[in-house]
Amino acid sequence: MSGDPRPGLGCVGAPRLLAGLDQAPRLDRLGHLTAHGPLPRYRPDELVALASDIDLRGRGGAGFPFVRKLRAVTQSARGRDGQTAVVVNGSEGEPSCLKDTALLLHAPHLVLDGALLAAAAIAAEDVVVAVTRADVEQSVRDAVAERGPGGRQVRVVRLPERFVTGEGTALTAGLNGGPALPSGKKVRTSERGLGGVPTLLSNTETYAQLAVAARLGEAEYRSTGLPTEPGTVLLTVAGSTVVETPTGAALPYVLELCGTRPGQGVLVGGYHGRWLSPGAARAADVSRQSLASFGAVLGAGAVLPLPEDTCPAGEVARVTRWMAKESAGQCGPCVRGLPALADVLEDAVRGGGAGALEAVEARMKGVRGRGACSHPDGTSHFVASALTAFPDEFRDHALGSGCGRRVLGALPLPQDEVPERLVVDWTLCKGHGLCVDILPDVVRLDADGYPAQASMPVPGRLRPKALRAVRRCPALALRIQE
């Protein structure tokens, strides 16, 4: 993604993964050891028992038990000369999720600790961290250098930044020197992954959680969070703030901490996720069980509230078009089906008539279950969930009346190279000054207390704050100009 947004950080309660980051923006090796202490040694059976006892789940989307991956790789390695590998999936091709980016930029040694613990448990000599951003790549390379020579060496590989890069077979293919695209086949990396050997592949947060648990032990790790889902979890809220929270925390409280509310609804799990109604969002907790009761999953931890003053139908159509462009280009449902779905959805939003929504349903049915990877299904489910969450909005748009609201871009997408601008309408501005309180890095006031400029560039990472400034201006004197 161009613009490479850097997330803000926050915590509910005492931090674990983000410990020490109140003292320094990035923990080098010394800062890491000061914040977390030395890493204990674990025998392979002890690490397997720890992962099982704390019920460590993958934090990249599927929530697969980590201990089953450990055992599967060990089992596959028997009879194959015992060769294994460890891969850290640090690719976040979705603009709504920045938690792995936050860890690798600010606490890379915690991730390396977890990866090296796992490598020791399965006797893996090859440890690779896969990334897609230049700044993240440099941070991890610096961390590897800070550890000095000796022990298992860690390689850092940068892959293309796209939505499908993080899919297991796509990531493996890219690391093996091919195109980073899904294979379309059900290939378990635990059987054949990096270099063709059994590979333990999991995402950045999973390895960081393992490193924290190794230091705390089972009992202390379980002292935070729910008994059935112990520990903490990282959430990316509104595409801009990464929050560490114990499982079981009230979702509305986490949103309030980030300066937002459920609004018209909350998209949970990112652009392959599901929408929660405002009522469901106010009743939900941060846990797999709670979200499942509302038909949602936490996925990679993206939480996207939709503000009251933006058009839901237009926001969904905008994301659907981007998702269509992120096609792997390998099968009909992606190459033709997703662009066609985006076409008919945009037609419905523009007032395509009574049959427009039926056309959307037909296009969704045409891509489901037919793709070479999960991208067509995920995009279809995103649209279907939106149609269920905002039925009146889509109906009114299709029939031509619409909602009268602009599309503010509240659902984050990659920023263009030319930044958007915050524009002041001088005929309305009363000099209240709330804009500078919210956006001190963008807005400057003149001697009379008014914005010093009528048009100010907004970096991509500050877009959510710019939207907040627009919404909170008492005189309605601000707008974002694309």
PDB file of C-alpha atoms in Angstrom, residues 29 39-44 47 82-87 109 111-129 140 143-156 200 207:
ATOM      1  CA  ARG A  29      17.674  -5.510  21.953  1.00  0.00           C
ATOM      2  CA  LEU A  39      13.931 -15.781  27.275  1.00  0.00           C
ATOM      3  CA  PRO A  40      13.777 -19.095  29.182  1.00  0.00           C
ATOM      4  CA  ARG A  41      14.885 -22.341  27.543  1.00  0.00           C
ATOM      5  CA  TYR A  42      12.201 -24.912  26.748  1.00  0.00           C
ATOM      6  CA  ARG A  43      12.518 -28.534  25.734  1.00  0.00           C
ATOM      7  CA  PRO A  44      10.365 -29.422  22.716  1.00  0.00           C
ATOM      8  CA  LEU A  47       6.884 -25.889  24.594  1.00  0.00           C
ATOM      9  CA  GLY A  82      13.980 -34.346   9.818  1.00  0.00           C
ATOM     10  CA  GLN A  83      14.244 -31.082   7.884  1.00  0.00           C
ATOM     11  CA  THR A  84      11.824 -28.353   8.929  1.00  0.00           C
ATOM     12  CA  ALA A  85      11.426 -24.570   8.644  1.00  0.00           C
ATOM     13  CA  VAL A  86       9.682 -21.721  10.460  1.00  0.00           C
ATOM     14  CA  VAL A  87       7.955 -18.853   8.650  1.00  0.00           C
ATOM     15  CA  HIS A 109      12.504  -8.869  19.171  1.00  0.00           C
ATOM     16  CA  VAL A 111       8.364 -11.811  17.462  1.00  0.00           C
ATOM     17  CA  LEU A 112      11.871 -13.155  16.844  1.00  0.00           C
ATOM     18  CA  ASP A 113      11.879 -14.721  20.321  1.00  0.00           C
ATOM     19  CA  GLY A 114       8.709 -16.657  19.553  1.00  0.00           C
ATOM     20  CA  ALA A 115       9.919 -17.772  16.131  1.00  0.00           C
ATOM     21  CA  LEU A 116      13.246 -18.987  17.538  1.00  0.00           C
ATOM     22  CA  LEU A 117      11.501 -20.820  20.376  1.00  0.00           C
ATOM     23  CA  ALA A 118       9.372 -22.639  17.832  1.00  0.00           C
ATOM     24  CA  ALA A 119      12.389 -23.327  15.630  1.00  0.00           C
ATOM     25  CA  ALA A 120      14.212 -24.946  18.547  1.00  0.00           C
ATOM     26  CA  ALA A 121      11.172 -27.103  19.333  1.00  0.00           C
ATOM     27  CA  ILE A 122      10.982 -28.542  15.804  1.00  0.00           C
ATOM     28  CA  ALA A 123      14.744 -28.436  15.115  1.00  0.00           C
ATOM     29  CA  ALA A 124      14.324 -25.981  12.233  1.00  0.00           C
ATOM     30  CA  GLU A 125      17.472 -24.399  10.848  1.00  0.00           C
ATOM     31  CA  ASP A 126      15.677 -22.051   8.440  1.00  0.00           C
ATOM     32  CA  VAL A 127      13.690 -19.175  10.001  1.00  0.00           C
ATOM     33  CA  VAL A 128      12.158 -16.597   7.662  1.00  0.00           C
ATOM     34  CA  VAL A 129      10.181 -13.434   8.375  1.00  0.00           C
ATOM     35  CA  VAL A 140      13.319  -6.558  11.390  1.00  0.00           C
ATOM     36  CA  ALA A 143      16.610  -6.431  15.094  1.00  0.00           C
ATOM     37  CA  VAL A 144      18.418  -9.407  13.545  1.00  0.00           C
ATOM     38  CA  ALA A 145      21.647  -7.390  13.429  1.00  0.00           C
ATOM     39  CA  GLU A 146      21.213  -6.305  17.059  1.00  0.00           C
ATOM     40  CA  ARG A 147      21.266  -9.964  18.114  1.00  0.00           C
ATOM     41  CA  GLY A 148      24.709 -10.457  16.635  1.00  0.00           C
ATOM     42  CA  PRO A 149      26.200 -13.688  15.254  1.00  0.00           C
ATOM     43  CA  GLY A 150      25.609 -17.143  16.660  1.00  0.00           C
ATOM     44  CA  GLY A 151      22.547 -19.336  16.997  1.00  0.00           C
ATOM     45  CA  ARG A 152      19.933 -19.771  14.325  1.00  0.00           C
ATOM     46  CA  GLN A 153      20.070 -17.115  11.671  1.00  0.00           C
ATOM     47  CA  VAL A 154      16.882 -15.347  10.609  1.00  0.00           C
ATOM     48  CA  ARG A 155      16.227 -14.276   7.029  1.00  0.00           C
ATOM     49  CA  VAL A 156      13.964 -11.368   6.130  1.00  0.00           C
ATOM     50  CA  LEU A 200       5.542 -24.089  10.723  1.00  0.00           C
ATOM     51  CA  TYR A 207       4.816 -15.897  17.750  1.00  0.00           C
TER      52      TYR A 207
END
